[in-house]
CSV table of C-alpha atoms in Angstrom, one decimal:
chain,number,residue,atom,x,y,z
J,111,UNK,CA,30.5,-5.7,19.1
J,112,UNK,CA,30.0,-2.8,17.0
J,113,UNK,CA,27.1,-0.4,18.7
J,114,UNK,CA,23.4,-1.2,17.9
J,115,UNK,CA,22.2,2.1,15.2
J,116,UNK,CA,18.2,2.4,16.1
J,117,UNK,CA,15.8,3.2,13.3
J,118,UNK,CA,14.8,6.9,12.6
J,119,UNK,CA,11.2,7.5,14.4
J,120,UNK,CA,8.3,9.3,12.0
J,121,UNK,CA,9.1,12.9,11.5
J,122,UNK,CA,6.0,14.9,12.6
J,123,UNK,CA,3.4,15.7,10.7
J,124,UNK,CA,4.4,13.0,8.1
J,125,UNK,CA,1.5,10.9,9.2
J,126,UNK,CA,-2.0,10.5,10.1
J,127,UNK,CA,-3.2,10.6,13.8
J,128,UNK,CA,-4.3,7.5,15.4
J,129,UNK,CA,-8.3,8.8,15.9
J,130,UNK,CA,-9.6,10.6,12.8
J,131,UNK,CA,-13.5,10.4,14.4
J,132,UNK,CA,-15.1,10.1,10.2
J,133,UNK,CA,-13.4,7.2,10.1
J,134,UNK,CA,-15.0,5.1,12.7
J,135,UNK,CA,-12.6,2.5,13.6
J,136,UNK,CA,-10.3,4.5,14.7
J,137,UNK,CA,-12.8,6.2,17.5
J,138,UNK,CA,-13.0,2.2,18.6
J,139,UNK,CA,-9.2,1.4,18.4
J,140,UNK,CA,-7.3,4.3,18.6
J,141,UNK,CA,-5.1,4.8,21.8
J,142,UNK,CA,-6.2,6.4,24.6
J,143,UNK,CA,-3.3,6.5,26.3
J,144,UNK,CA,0.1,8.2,25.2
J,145,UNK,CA,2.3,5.8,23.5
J,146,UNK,CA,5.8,3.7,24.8
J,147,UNK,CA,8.5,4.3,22.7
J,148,UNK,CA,10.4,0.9,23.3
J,149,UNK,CA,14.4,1.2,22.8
J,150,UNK,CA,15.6,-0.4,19.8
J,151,UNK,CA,17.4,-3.8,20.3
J,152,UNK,CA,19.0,-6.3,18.0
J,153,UNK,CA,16.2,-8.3,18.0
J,154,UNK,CA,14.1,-5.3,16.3
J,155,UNK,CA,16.7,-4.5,13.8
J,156,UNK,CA,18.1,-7.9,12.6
J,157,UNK,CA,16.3,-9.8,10.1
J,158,UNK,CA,14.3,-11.2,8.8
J,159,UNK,CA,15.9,-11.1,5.3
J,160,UNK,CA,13.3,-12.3,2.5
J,161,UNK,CA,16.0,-13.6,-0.2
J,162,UNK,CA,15.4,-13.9,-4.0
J,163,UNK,CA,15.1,-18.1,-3.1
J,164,UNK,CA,12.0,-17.7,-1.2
J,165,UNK,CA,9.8,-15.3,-4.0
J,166,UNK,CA,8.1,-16.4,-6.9
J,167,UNK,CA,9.4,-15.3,-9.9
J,168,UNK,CA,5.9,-15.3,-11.8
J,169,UNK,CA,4.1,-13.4,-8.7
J,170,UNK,CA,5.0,-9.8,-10.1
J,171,UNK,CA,1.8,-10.6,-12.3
J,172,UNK,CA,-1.3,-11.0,-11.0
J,173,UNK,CA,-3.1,-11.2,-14.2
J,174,UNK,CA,-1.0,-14.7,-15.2
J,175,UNK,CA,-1.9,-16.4,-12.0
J,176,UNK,CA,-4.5,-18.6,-13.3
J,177,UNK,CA,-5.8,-20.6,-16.4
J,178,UNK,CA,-7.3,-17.3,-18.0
J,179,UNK,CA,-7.3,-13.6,-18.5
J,180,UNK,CA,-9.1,-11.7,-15.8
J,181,UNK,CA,-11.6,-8.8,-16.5
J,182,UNK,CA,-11.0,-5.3,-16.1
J,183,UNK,CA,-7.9,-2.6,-17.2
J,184,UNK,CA,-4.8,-4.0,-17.5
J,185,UNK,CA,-2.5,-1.9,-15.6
J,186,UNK,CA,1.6,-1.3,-14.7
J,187,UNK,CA,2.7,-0.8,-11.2
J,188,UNK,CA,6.3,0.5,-10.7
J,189,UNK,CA,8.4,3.1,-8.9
J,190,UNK,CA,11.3,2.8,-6.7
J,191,UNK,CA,11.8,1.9,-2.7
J,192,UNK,CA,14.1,4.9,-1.2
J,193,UNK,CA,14.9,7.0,1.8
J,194,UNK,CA,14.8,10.6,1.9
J,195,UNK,CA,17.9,11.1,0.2
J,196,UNK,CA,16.8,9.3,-2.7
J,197,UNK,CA,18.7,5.9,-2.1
J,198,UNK,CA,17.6,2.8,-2.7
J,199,UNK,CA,16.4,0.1,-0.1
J,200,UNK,CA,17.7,-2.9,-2.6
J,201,UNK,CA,16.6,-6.7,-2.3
J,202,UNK,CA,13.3,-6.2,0.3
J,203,UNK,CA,10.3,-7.8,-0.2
J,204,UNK,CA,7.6,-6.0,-1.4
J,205,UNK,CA,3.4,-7.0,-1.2
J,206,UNK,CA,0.4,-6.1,-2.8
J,207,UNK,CA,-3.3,-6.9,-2.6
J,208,UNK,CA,-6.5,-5.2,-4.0
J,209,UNK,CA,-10.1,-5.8,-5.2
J,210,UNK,CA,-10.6,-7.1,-8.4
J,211,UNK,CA,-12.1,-4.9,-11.4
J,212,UNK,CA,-15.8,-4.5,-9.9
J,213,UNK,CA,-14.3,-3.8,-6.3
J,214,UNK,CA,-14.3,-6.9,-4.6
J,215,UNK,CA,-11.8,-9.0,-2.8
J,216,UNK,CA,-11.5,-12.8,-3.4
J,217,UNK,CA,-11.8,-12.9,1.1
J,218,UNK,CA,-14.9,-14.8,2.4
J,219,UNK,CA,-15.6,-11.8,5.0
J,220,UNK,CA,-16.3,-9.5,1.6
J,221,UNK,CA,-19.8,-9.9,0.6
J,222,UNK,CA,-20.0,-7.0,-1.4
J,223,UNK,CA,-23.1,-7.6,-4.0
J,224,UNK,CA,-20.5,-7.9,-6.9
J,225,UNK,CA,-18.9,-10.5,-9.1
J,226,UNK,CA,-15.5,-12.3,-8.3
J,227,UNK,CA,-13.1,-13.3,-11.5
J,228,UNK,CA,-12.1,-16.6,-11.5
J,229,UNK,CA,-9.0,-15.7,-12.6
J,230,UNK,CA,-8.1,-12.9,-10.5
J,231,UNK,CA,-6.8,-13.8,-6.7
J,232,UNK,CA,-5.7,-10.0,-5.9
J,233,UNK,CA,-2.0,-10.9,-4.1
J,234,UNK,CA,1.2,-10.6,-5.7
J,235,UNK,CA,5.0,-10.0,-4.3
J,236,UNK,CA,8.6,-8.9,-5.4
J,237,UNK,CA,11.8,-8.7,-4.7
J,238,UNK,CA,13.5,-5.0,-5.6
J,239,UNK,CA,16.5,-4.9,-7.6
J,240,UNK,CA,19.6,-3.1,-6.3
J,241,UNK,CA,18.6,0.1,-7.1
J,242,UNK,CA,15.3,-0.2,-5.7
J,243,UNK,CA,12.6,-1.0,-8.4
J,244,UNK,CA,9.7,-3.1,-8.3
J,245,UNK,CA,7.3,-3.8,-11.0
J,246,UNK,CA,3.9,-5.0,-10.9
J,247,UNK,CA,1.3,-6.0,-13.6
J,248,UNK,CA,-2.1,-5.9,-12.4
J,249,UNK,CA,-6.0,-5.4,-12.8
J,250,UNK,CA,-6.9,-1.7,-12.1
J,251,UNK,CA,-9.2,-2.1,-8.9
J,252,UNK,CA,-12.6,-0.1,-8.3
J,253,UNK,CA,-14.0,1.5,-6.1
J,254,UNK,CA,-16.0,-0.4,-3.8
J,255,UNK,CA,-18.9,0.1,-0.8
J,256,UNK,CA,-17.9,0.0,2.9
J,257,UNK,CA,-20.2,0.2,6.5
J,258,UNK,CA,-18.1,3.3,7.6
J,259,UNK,CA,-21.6,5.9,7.0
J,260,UNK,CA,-24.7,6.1,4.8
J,261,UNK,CA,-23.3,5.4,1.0
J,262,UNK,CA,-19.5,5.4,1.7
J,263,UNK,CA,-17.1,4.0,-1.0
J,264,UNK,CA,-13.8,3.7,-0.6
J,265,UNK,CA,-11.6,5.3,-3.3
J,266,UNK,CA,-9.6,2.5,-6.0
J,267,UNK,CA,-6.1,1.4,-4.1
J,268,UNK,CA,-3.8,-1.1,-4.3
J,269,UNK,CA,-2.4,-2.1,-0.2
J,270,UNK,CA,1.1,-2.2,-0.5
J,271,UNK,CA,3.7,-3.9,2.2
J,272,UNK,CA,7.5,-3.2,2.5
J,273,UNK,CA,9.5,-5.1,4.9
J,274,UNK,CA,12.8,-3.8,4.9
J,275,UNK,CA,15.9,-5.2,6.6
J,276,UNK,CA,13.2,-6.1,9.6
J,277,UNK,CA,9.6,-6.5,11.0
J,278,UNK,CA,10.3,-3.8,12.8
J,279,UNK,CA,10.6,-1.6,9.6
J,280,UNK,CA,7.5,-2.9,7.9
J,281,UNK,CA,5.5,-0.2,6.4
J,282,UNK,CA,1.8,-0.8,5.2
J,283,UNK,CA,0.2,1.6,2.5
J,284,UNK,CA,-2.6,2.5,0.1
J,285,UNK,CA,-1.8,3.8,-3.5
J,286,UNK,CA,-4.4,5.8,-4.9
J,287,UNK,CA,-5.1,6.7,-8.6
J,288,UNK,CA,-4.9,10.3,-9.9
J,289,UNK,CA,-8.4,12.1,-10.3
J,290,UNK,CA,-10.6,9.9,-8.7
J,291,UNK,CA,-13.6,12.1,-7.6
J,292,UNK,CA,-14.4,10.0,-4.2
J,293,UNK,CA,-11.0,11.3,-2.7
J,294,UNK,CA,-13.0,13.9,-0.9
J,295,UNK,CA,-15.8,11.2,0.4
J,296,UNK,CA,-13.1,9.0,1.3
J,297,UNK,CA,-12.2,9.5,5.7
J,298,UNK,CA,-9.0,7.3,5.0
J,299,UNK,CA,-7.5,9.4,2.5
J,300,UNK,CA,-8.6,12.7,4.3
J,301,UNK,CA,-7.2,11.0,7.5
J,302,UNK,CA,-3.9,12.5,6.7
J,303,UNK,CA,-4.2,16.5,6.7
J,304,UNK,CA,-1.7,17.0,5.2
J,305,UNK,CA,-2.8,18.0,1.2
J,306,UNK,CA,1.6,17.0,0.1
J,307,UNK,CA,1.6,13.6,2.0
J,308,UNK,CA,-2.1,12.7,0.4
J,309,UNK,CA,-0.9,13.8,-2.8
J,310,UNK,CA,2.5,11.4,-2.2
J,311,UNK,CA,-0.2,8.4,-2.3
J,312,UNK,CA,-0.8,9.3,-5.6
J,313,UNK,CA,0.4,7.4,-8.3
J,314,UNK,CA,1.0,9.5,-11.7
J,315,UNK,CA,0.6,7.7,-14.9
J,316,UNK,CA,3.4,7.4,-17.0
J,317,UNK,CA,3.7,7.1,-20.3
J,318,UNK,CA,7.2,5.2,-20.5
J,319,UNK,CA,6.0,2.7,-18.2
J,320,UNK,CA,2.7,2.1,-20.9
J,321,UNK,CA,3.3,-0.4,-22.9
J,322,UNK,CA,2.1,-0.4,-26.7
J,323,UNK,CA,-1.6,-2.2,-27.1
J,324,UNK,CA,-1.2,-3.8,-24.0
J,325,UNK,CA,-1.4,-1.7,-20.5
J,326,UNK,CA,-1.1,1.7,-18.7
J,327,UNK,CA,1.6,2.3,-17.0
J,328,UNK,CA,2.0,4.0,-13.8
J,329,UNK,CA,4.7,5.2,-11.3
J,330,UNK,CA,4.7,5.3,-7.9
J,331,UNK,CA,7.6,5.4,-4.9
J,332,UNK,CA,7.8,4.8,-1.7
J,333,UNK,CA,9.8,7.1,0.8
J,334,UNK,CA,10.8,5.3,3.7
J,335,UNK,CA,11.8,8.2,5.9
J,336,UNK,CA,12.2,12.3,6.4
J,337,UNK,CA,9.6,15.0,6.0
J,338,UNK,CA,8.3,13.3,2.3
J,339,UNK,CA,8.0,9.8,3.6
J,340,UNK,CA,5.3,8.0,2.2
J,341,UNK,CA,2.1,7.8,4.7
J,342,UNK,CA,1.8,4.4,5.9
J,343,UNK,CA,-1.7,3.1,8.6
J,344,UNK,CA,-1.4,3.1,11.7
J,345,UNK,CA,-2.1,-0.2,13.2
J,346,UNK,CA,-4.0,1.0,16.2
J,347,UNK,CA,-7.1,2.3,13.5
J,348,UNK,CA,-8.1,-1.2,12.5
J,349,UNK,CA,-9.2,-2.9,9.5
J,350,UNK,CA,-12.0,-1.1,6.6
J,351,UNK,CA,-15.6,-2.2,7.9
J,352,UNK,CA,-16.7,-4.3,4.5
């Protein structure tokens, strides 16, 4: 039996740190102990694999899940999946979920005093192709209030989930949008120190990806490892306080 190849730890200063005190669920759930670094076995690196047979073809789109058009900016999501050489992680399933176009989710805990669409559920998965792509065609979310201090909003994002070749692997993130002026106000995004890996949250738009009289397009990839990877949330700091 060939021997077991573990997975590649963060490289420091890639991500945030468990407790970042502004946002305030991390004070209550970060740890206060120092972390165990478990070996890797085969049960961490093996499966599971998420094949084309188990995704929805129609579930790239979440603006054709229902009998009618939702409101808001019709947007493009796309980019590639890679590692820090620039090759592609092909054929892993890939998440997203967001607020609608007044900044509410379609959860019973969000009671945020705005409207929900009736045709606009906020999830949506893919499958990338083999040299990493996804594509998405969405609502552009806004920005919405949260219980973290006096008059917080949370900056527009779309959560994103990659799964890789194992749970092990899965990263969670947030993509932001370029410009938006509550990226200072926002103790998520200022979590991470580090001005390049906020900026790599950034989607930019893209003009190739817009499509004639119909949406703007943007681009954004993730980086799965190395000094650029793509910040992902640590699941020791909790959930947003709606």
């Amino acid at each position: 039996m060939a021997p077991i190849r573990p997975y590649r730890r963060y490289h420091p200063g890639t991500q945030p740190e468990y407790l970042h005190p502004p946002y305030i669920s991390s004070q209550k759930r970060a740890p206060s102990q120092p972390l165990v670094h478990l070996p890797h076995t085969i049960s961490e690196i093996t499966g599971p694999v998420f094949g084309q047979e188990l995704i929805d073809v129609k579930a790239f789109d979440l603006t054709r899940q229902h009998s009618g058009e939702p409101l808001g900016e019709r947007i493009i999501v796309s980019g590639r999946v890679i590692d820090e050489d620039g090759r592609p992680l092909s054929h892993t399933l890939v998440e997203v979920w967001q607020a609608n176009s007044a900044g509410r989710y379609a959860h019973a805990i969000d009671q945020h005093d705005a409207p929900l669409d009736p045709n606009f559920t906020g999830c949506g998965h893919t499958i990338t192709d083999a040299e990493g792509r996804y594509r998405f065609v969405t609502i552009k979310p806004g920005a919405y209030p949260w219980q973290n201090h006096y008059n917080a909003w949370r900056a527009a994002h779309i959560h994103f989930s990659v799964f890789g070749p194992a749970f092990a692997t899965r990263l969670i993130t947030q993509m932001y949008f370029p410009g938006d002026p509550l990226f200072a106000l926002d103790p998520i995004y200022q979590s991470i120190t580090d001005q390049k890996a906020r900026d790599r949250l950034v989607a930019g738009y893209d003009h190739d990806v817009t499509t004639h009289q119909w949406a703007t397009g943007y681009r954004w990839d993730i980086v799965l490892t190395g000094a650029a990877r793509t910040p992902i949330e640590n699941p020791h700091r909790g959930a947003e306080h709606r």
